[in-house]
XYZ file of C-alpha atoms in Angstrom:
528
model
C 39.441 -38.944 62.718
C 36.090 -40.145 61.075
C 33.619 -38.400 63.667
C 36.044 -35.331 64.152
C 35.550 -34.616 60.635
C 31.617 -34.411 60.634
C 30.992 -31.099 61.862
C 33.637 -29.911 59.341
C 32.078 -31.544 56.512
C 28.679 -30.069 57.478
C 30.202 -26.662 57.911
C 31.469 -27.121 54.255
C 27.906 -27.981 53.094
C 26.505 -24.796 54.620
C 29.203 -22.563 53.194
C 28.468 -24.123 49.983
C 24.778 -23.570 50.163
C 25.170 -20.009 51.281
C 27.558 -19.892 48.489
C 25.397 -21.188 45.532
C 22.335 -18.615 47.186
C 24.190 -15.795 46.833
C 25.383 -16.654 43.019
C 21.902 -17.626 42.442
C 20.651 -14.026 43.614
C 23.466 -12.180 42.179
C 22.447 -14.184 38.440
C 19.153 -13.255 39.174
C 19.758 -9.351 39.918
C 21.859 -9.203 37.176
C 19.017 -11.067 34.704
C 16.859 -8.073 36.017
C 19.057 -5.495 35.221
C 20.130 -6.990 31.761
C 16.504 -7.431 30.984
C 15.381 -3.636 32.456
C 18.626 -2.182 30.574
C 17.535 -4.357 27.424
C 13.706 -3.101 27.595
C 15.028 0.496 27.770
C 16.947 -0.034 25.221
C 14.470 -1.706 22.920
C 12.111 0.865 23.900
C 14.491 3.984 23.068
C 15.424 2.595 20.112
C 11.634 2.458 18.775
C 11.017 5.957 20.133
C 13.749 7.300 18.094
C 12.736 5.937 15.106
C 10.336 9.090 15.048
C 11.427 12.501 14.218
C 11.989 15.239 16.941
C 14.301 17.761 18.258
C 17.912 17.133 19.111
C 18.510 14.918 21.917
C 20.659 15.777 24.855
C 22.849 12.771 26.240
C 21.257 13.413 30.051
C 18.339 15.751 29.862
C 16.995 14.146 26.415
C 14.425 17.048 25.231
C 13.531 18.347 28.906
C 15.980 21.435 28.825
C 14.207 22.488 25.524
C 10.673 22.590 26.797
C 9.852 26.172 28.451
C 8.182 24.772 31.492
C 11.122 23.384 33.029
C 11.801 27.157 33.608
C 10.386 27.627 36.888
C 9.553 31.453 36.617
C 7.907 30.750 33.095
C 5.792 28.200 34.911
C 4.571 30.318 37.280
C 4.286 33.359 34.875
C 3.938 32.314 31.294
C 2.595 28.838 31.395
C 1.081 29.582 27.846
C 4.579 28.871 26.730
C 4.182 25.062 26.853
C 0.976 25.082 24.643
C 2.993 27.081 22.356
C 5.775 24.871 22.367
C 3.656 21.633 21.857
C 1.626 23.603 19.113
C 4.924 24.120 17.303
C 6.023 20.585 17.724
C 2.826 19.686 16.162
C 3.706 22.201 13.371
C 7.056 21.130 12.649
C 5.793 17.160 13.104
C 2.301 16.995 12.337
C 2.208 13.062 11.907
C 3.670 12.649 15.836
C 6.839 13.068 17.342
C 9.416 11.570 19.784
C 9.871 13.757 23.337
C 12.788 12.425 25.767
C 12.699 12.921 29.485
C 15.986 12.226 30.770
C 18.478 9.417 29.730
C 16.050 6.620 29.965
C 12.528 8.256 29.852
C 10.884 8.775 26.341
C 7.397 9.212 24.782
C 5.660 9.542 21.471
C 3.539 12.908 21.107
C 0.458 11.650 19.465
C -1.293 14.331 17.464
C -2.637 12.862 14.651
C -5.985 10.587 13.972
C -3.512 8.000 12.489
C -2.192 7.550 16.013
C -4.865 7.919 18.318
C -7.132 5.435 16.357
C -5.058 2.044 16.758
C -4.131 3.246 20.548
C -7.834 4.468 21.728
C -9.183 1.365 20.136
C -7.624 -0.621 22.808
C -7.968 -0.575 26.439
C -4.214 0.427 27.376
C -3.764 1.845 31.355
C -2.029 4.917 31.875
C 1.271 4.487 32.869
C 2.255 4.058 36.658
C 5.977 4.005 36.308
C 8.522 6.419 37.908
C 9.165 9.277 35.466
C 8.154 12.147 33.813
C 4.532 12.115 32.851
C 3.429 9.399 34.479
C -0.130 9.026 36.420
C 2.009 7.481 39.347
C 2.553 11.056 40.683
C -1.729 11.636 41.310
C -2.172 7.840 42.372
C -1.834 9.007 45.756
C -4.517 11.238 45.169
C -7.024 9.187 43.439
C -5.852 5.739 44.420
C -6.892 2.802 41.321
C -10.016 4.746 40.761
C -11.483 4.173 37.052
C -9.066 6.692 35.831
C -5.690 4.622 36.621
C -7.354 1.115 37.287
C -5.957 -1.597 34.535
C -6.725 -5.102 33.619
C -9.299 -7.111 35.123
C -9.897 -4.360 37.887
C -10.612 -1.768 35.309
C -12.899 -4.174 33.391
C -14.636 -4.968 36.716
C -15.084 -1.108 37.682
C -16.196 0.163 34.601
C -19.179 -2.518 34.514
C -20.074 -1.658 37.774
C -20.059 2.079 37.225
C -21.786 2.176 34.129
C -25.430 2.105 35.168
C -24.924 5.607 37.089
C -24.581 7.096 33.932
C -27.826 5.200 32.185
C -30.547 7.666 30.916
C -32.812 7.017 33.560
C -30.596 8.066 36.495
C -29.493 11.519 34.670
C -33.079 12.665 33.962
C -33.742 13.367 37.412
C -30.809 15.387 37.576
C -31.997 18.059 35.243
C -33.758 20.042 38.372
C -31.023 19.439 40.538
C -28.744 21.427 37.997
C -31.652 24.093 37.716
C -31.596 24.405 41.555
C -27.824 24.913 41.894
C -28.070 27.585 38.856
C -30.795 29.461 40.671
C -27.596 29.909 43.483
C -25.029 30.592 41.235
C -27.060 33.526 39.345
C -28.347 35.265 42.714
C -24.222 35.497 43.576
C -23.666 37.147 40.170
C -26.116 40.032 41.002
C -23.583 41.447 42.947
C -21.212 42.119 39.842
C -24.211 43.392 37.995
C -25.380 45.950 40.294
C -21.484 47.104 40.915
C -20.775 47.223 37.341
C -17.766 44.892 38.174
C -16.209 41.988 35.930
C -16.424 38.662 37.898
C -13.956 36.090 37.706
C -15.425 33.048 36.032
C -13.544 29.937 36.985
C -13.061 30.705 40.581
C -17.649 30.753 40.501
C -18.010 28.379 38.106
C -16.084 25.620 39.813
C -18.016 26.116 42.973
C -20.880 25.815 40.889
C -19.957 22.772 39.142
C -18.940 21.154 42.418
C -22.169 21.996 44.208
C -24.039 20.378 41.229
C -21.641 17.103 41.579
C -22.175 16.975 45.350
C -25.918 17.179 44.634
C -26.396 15.060 41.749
C -23.876 12.154 42.765
C -24.132 12.198 46.025
C -27.566 13.913 47.454
C -25.117 16.247 49.499
C -25.557 19.960 50.036
C -22.528 21.350 50.891
C -23.682 24.911 50.680
C -19.997 25.420 48.967
C -21.745 28.290 46.608
C -22.859 30.416 49.458
C -19.576 29.391 51.844
C -17.089 31.861 49.817
C -14.887 31.964 46.721
C -12.180 29.982 48.268
C -13.819 26.767 49.188
C -11.337 24.635 50.572
C -11.985 21.852 48.425
C -11.838 23.484 45.115
C -8.449 25.153 46.374
C -7.065 21.696 47.262
C -7.540 19.990 43.791
C -6.292 23.245 42.219
C -3.076 22.963 44.183
C -2.869 19.339 43.878
C -3.024 19.623 39.981
C -0.174 22.331 39.986
C 2.132 19.953 41.958
C 1.686 17.126 39.371
C 2.768 19.795 36.675
C 5.588 20.970 38.906
C 6.955 17.059 39.089
C 6.686 16.814 35.708
C 9.092 19.117 35.103
C 11.659 18.510 37.741
C 13.762 15.497 37.481
C 14.690 15.642 41.057
C 11.006 15.408 42.549
C 10.582 12.249 39.957
C 11.029 9.689 42.584
C 9.125 9.415 45.669
C 11.666 9.697 48.509
C 13.049 13.046 47.632
C 9.653 14.479 46.443
C 8.364 13.496 49.987
C 10.742 14.848 51.968
C 10.620 18.499 50.031
C 8.012 21.282 51.062
C 6.024 20.637 47.588
C 5.846 16.935 48.579
C 4.595 17.866 52.217
C 1.856 20.483 51.015
C 0.869 17.407 48.367
C 0.650 15.085 50.981
C -1.838 17.703 53.022
C -4.305 18.540 50.095
C -4.510 14.383 49.675
C -5.438 13.986 53.524
C -7.850 16.794 52.876
C -9.512 15.537 49.630
C -9.598 11.787 51.276
C -11.122 13.324 54.441
C -13.805 15.158 52.095
C -14.564 11.592 50.546
C -14.674 9.674 53.753
C -17.265 11.976 55.133
C -19.492 11.690 52.157
C -19.513 8.022 52.158
C -19.463 7.821 56.184
C -22.856 10.012 55.884
C -24.555 7.899 53.227
C -23.772 4.710 55.250
C -25.362 6.135 58.358
C -28.661 7.306 56.116
C -28.638 3.659 54.869
C -28.344 2.424 58.023
C -31.139 4.539 59.621
C -33.574 3.580 56.810
C -32.992 -0.261 57.422
C -34.087 0.386 60.798
C -37.502 1.691 59.750
C -36.865 5.144 59.855
C -37.549 7.582 57.200
C -34.145 9.884 56.992
C -33.364 10.657 53.146
C -36.416 9.037 52.098
C -37.505 12.219 50.336
C -34.767 11.585 47.735
C -36.275 11.338 44.631
C -33.456 9.733 42.428
C -30.744 7.085 42.248
C -27.094 8.702 42.427
C -23.537 8.032 41.695
C -23.048 7.053 45.675
C -26.301 4.471 45.674
C -24.372 2.796 42.674
C -21.374 2.383 44.323
C -22.723 0.855 47.393
C -25.022 -1.677 45.741
C -22.824 -2.671 43.052
C -22.241 -6.240 42.942
C -20.330 -8.453 40.634
C -20.980 -11.961 38.851
C -19.896 -13.389 42.561
C -21.869 -10.988 44.217
C -19.232 -9.177 45.714
C -19.094 -5.266 46.195
C -16.606 -2.460 45.883
C -14.731 -2.745 49.093
C -14.220 1.041 51.199
C -11.030 1.904 49.772
C -12.292 1.399 46.089
C -15.344 3.431 46.497
C -13.557 6.152 48.201
C -11.039 5.920 45.231
C -14.156 6.340 42.839
C -15.574 9.253 44.987
C -12.189 11.028 44.803
C -11.828 10.385 40.969
C -15.282 11.588 40.444
C -15.293 14.747 42.433
C -11.953 15.847 40.814
C -13.140 14.772 36.820
C -16.491 15.635 37.292
C -16.159 19.111 38.638
C -12.890 20.458 37.302
C -13.360 19.405 33.852
C -16.781 20.965 33.609
C -15.623 24.016 34.838
C -12.891 24.221 32.175
C -15.189 23.669 29.573
C -17.572 26.608 30.664
C -14.737 28.669 31.316
C -13.654 28.643 27.727
C -17.180 28.655 26.133
C -17.913 31.836 28.074
C -14.618 33.252 27.176
C -15.335 32.459 23.403
C -18.913 33.996 23.743
C -17.295 36.838 25.245
C -14.714 37.371 22.724
C -16.991 36.512 19.495
C -20.192 38.654 19.953
C -21.512 37.471 16.497
C -21.766 33.916 17.667
C -23.149 34.830 21.105
C -25.851 36.461 19.417
C -26.639 33.700 17.661
C -26.835 31.351 20.373
C -28.793 33.768 22.337
C -31.586 34.089 19.407
C -31.794 30.060 19.572
C -32.196 30.182 23.315
C -35.025 32.712 22.995
C -36.813 30.614 20.316
C -36.831 27.684 22.369
C -37.728 29.375 25.641
C -39.944 31.741 24.650
C -43.440 32.173 26.657
C -42.045 30.186 29.705
C -42.664 31.633 33.068
C -40.015 29.855 34.462
C -36.124 30.308 33.625
C -35.702 26.394 34.257
C -34.693 24.141 31.212
C -36.155 20.977 31.015
C -35.505 17.780 29.850
C -37.232 17.845 26.676
C -35.151 21.186 25.891
C -31.579 19.904 26.016
C -31.625 18.515 22.128
C -33.488 21.822 20.913
C -30.175 24.132 21.530
C -28.411 22.718 18.030
C -25.997 26.205 17.586
C -25.269 26.265 21.119
C -23.769 22.733 20.783
C -22.140 23.812 17.612
C -19.954 26.346 19.398
C -19.626 23.951 22.646
C -17.766 21.392 20.790
C -15.694 24.125 18.741
C -14.716 25.619 22.316
C -13.900 22.015 23.608
C -11.777 21.268 20.262
C -10.087 25.122 20.526
C -9.479 24.596 24.537
C -10.139 20.719 25.249
C -10.825 20.592 29.245
C -8.149 17.311 29.334
C -5.231 18.456 27.112
C -2.833 15.533 27.513
C -3.575 11.913 28.785
C -1.129 9.167 28.401
C -1.321 5.396 27.463
C 1.315 2.319 28.109
C 1.189 -0.267 25.501
C 0.693 -3.439 26.739
C 1.313 -5.179 23.443
C 3.108 -4.081 20.514
C 1.598 -1.880 17.898
C 2.613 -0.558 14.278
C 1.588 2.666 13.325
C 2.776 4.590 10.435
C 4.909 1.318 9.297
C 6.471 1.783 12.806
C 6.741 -0.894 15.419
C 6.116 0.466 18.829
C 7.283 -2.540 21.443
C 4.824 -3.073 24.771
C 5.721 -1.076 27.276
C 5.967 2.235 25.294
C 4.243 5.370 26.577
C 2.502 7.756 24.605
C 1.333 11.186 25.161
C -1.942 11.104 23.503
C -1.987 15.184 22.921
C -5.402 15.825 22.211
C -4.681 20.122 22.084
C -1.959 19.245 19.761
C -4.813 16.741 17.790
C -7.064 19.685 17.855
C -4.546 22.279 16.661
C -2.841 20.044 14.106
C -3.231 22.187 10.873
C -3.101 18.867 8.644
C -6.404 17.929 10.388
C -7.775 21.136 11.428
C -7.247 24.139 8.687
C -6.961 27.500 10.120
C -7.070 25.806 13.796
C -6.667 28.911 15.626
C -9.993 30.294 14.466
C -13.076 29.899 16.506
C -15.732 28.204 13.672
C -18.660 26.618 15.026
C -19.497 25.385 11.056
C -16.848 23.097 11.616
C -19.481 20.738 13.501
C -22.474 21.251 11.592
C -24.461 18.560 10.964
C -22.991 18.087 7.030
C -19.102 18.411 8.435
C -19.906 16.086 11.109
C -20.730 13.358 8.609
C -17.258 13.865 6.892
C -14.865 14.097 10.008
C -12.838 11.562 11.232
C -13.944 10.141 14.123
C -10.725 10.306 16.026
C -9.927 14.219 14.882
C -12.380 15.554 17.771
C -11.894 13.878 21.069
C -12.548 16.059 23.881
C -13.991 13.129 26.032
C -11.248 10.975 24.461
C -12.641 7.363 22.603
C -12.760 3.593 22.445
C -13.326 1.587 25.640
C -11.733 3.842 28.111
C -13.696 7.220 27.078
C -15.158 9.471 29.681
C -18.152 7.549 31.387
C -19.436 10.521 32.562
C -19.427 12.926 29.227
C -23.363 13.104 28.810
C -23.671 13.720 32.852
C -21.149 16.770 31.686
C -22.783 17.925 28.228
C -26.357 17.911 30.047
C -24.840 20.390 32.986
C -23.008 22.794 30.949
C -26.216 23.214 28.717
C -28.307 23.984 31.490
C -26.122 26.640 32.996
C -25.023 28.182 29.353
C -28.516 28.722 28.309
C -29.734 30.013 32.196
C -26.686 32.309 31.965
C -26.691 33.836 28.289
C -30.707 34.171 28.329
C -30.370 36.321 30.962
C -27.064 38.255 30.208
C -24.934 39.336 27.337
C -21.042 38.229 28.291
C -18.139 40.734 27.552
C -14.631 40.107 28.157
C -13.030 42.702 30.661
C -9.653 43.708 28.277
C -7.738 44.759 31.552
C -7.346 41.155 32.514
C -5.079 39.455 30.306
C -6.035 36.075 29.191
C -3.569 33.109 28.981
C -3.562 29.119 29.642
C -2.091 27.320 32.531
C -0.415 24.251 32.252
C -1.889 21.303 34.334
C -4.103 18.368 34.259
C -6.943 20.812 33.241
C -7.053 23.376 30.867
C -7.416 26.507 32.842
C -6.650 30.296 32.317
C -3.619 31.796 34.234
C -5.049 34.118 37.042
C -8.422 33.259 35.721
C -10.646 35.059 33.209
C -12.839 38.156 33.748
C -16.228 38.936 32.236
C -18.778 41.627 32.486
C -22.394 40.699 32.737
C -25.001 42.959 31.067
C -28.258 42.406 31.596
C -30.657 41.556 28.377
C -33.848 42.890 27.616
C -36.129 39.897 26.855
């Protein structure tokens, strides 16, 4: 009987082990669920401390935002900006916005909110849900825009040399060369007396400049035509991200991936990744050829962004992996050309609608460039266009190229006497900050004198943030500003710009502030 009972005892022991394991697993899952629910409740309670619109139990405030209506999103996207401006006028020191039953954010629109957050290096939110950078991760990967923690610190340190003064200086001639092509393309509009679509053309120009400066790659994209596939793909990717933001059904990856919108997004991601891979492959081949004693590519007279990426090494001597390099190439291609094209578009719009300011800018340009046989702008000229810069800054105040960015708190922070716990998401609404009537009186009026030397001395440094601020500010802002100056000087020296009154202008909601259906401008030759 003793011998016969051994298997039974063993089986009982195994059963008990399985039972204990199941109980332990169930307890762990329960713990995770309870912890998650408590965390959501804690963050929601913190968000509800802030004023805001009435909250629906299921939709939160999502149903109140005009861009949740697909028709408005496609035909009148400017209503989204009017909505956030209205929220800022009603709640000028920040407010809450709830997206669904669990997801919520603080809409930051005042320097007192930006200051404590921007001084830190809190990352972008990558969780599922509205306004998550998770939506762009398949496109940009964990590049500098989305990286966090030690990975971000390492990447930022490795990339900083790419934007040193000595690296940027030789780009001035590259800028002038690309503008030569741009000006030639504009001549047909002048001869025909037709208006030209601004963003369509300047996007090709800024992409051309970026490819030449950052990757020493002459793609001839300006010559190929108006619908360059890369520019088109980036525009569609950005549009898709906006669509996901205002559609609860598409928040989650599975239904999004199965949808026609998701399939198109993947196709565009694959295309931009292919472009980046080809650029990297081409440069590696050049480097290998040079190592073998040949002179391919040796006529290049400047260091570029890709040189820095391929040669960068951290303290341990470790460089960037192929995937890390591609992530940075994708990020820089997107951020480096699309944001600059936006800034250029809205500055030309301001000049075209405000002839008195355009005239003052042109007088300054004429004074600086007088007596020149060449139209090229030199490196030493860049600091001389004071009034142009004032107008450019005011344009970026009214029309910030990146109107909204996100942060998720890594640690608790106190703002306006309210404790926001770690994990809270904040919509750093740069557009709303720049249109906060408590910060910028008469904020819808274009006034370059806001940025006169005297007024800048009195300005709160966290009231004007077109390039963000703090450790996560835009690493390429000097590159972009130099490029903008060269393009504007060259264009406004030769032409006076006038708005085409038959083509209405309104904002387009998206990652980058663009004009819905573009902006059209006439070019009138100047007599110098």
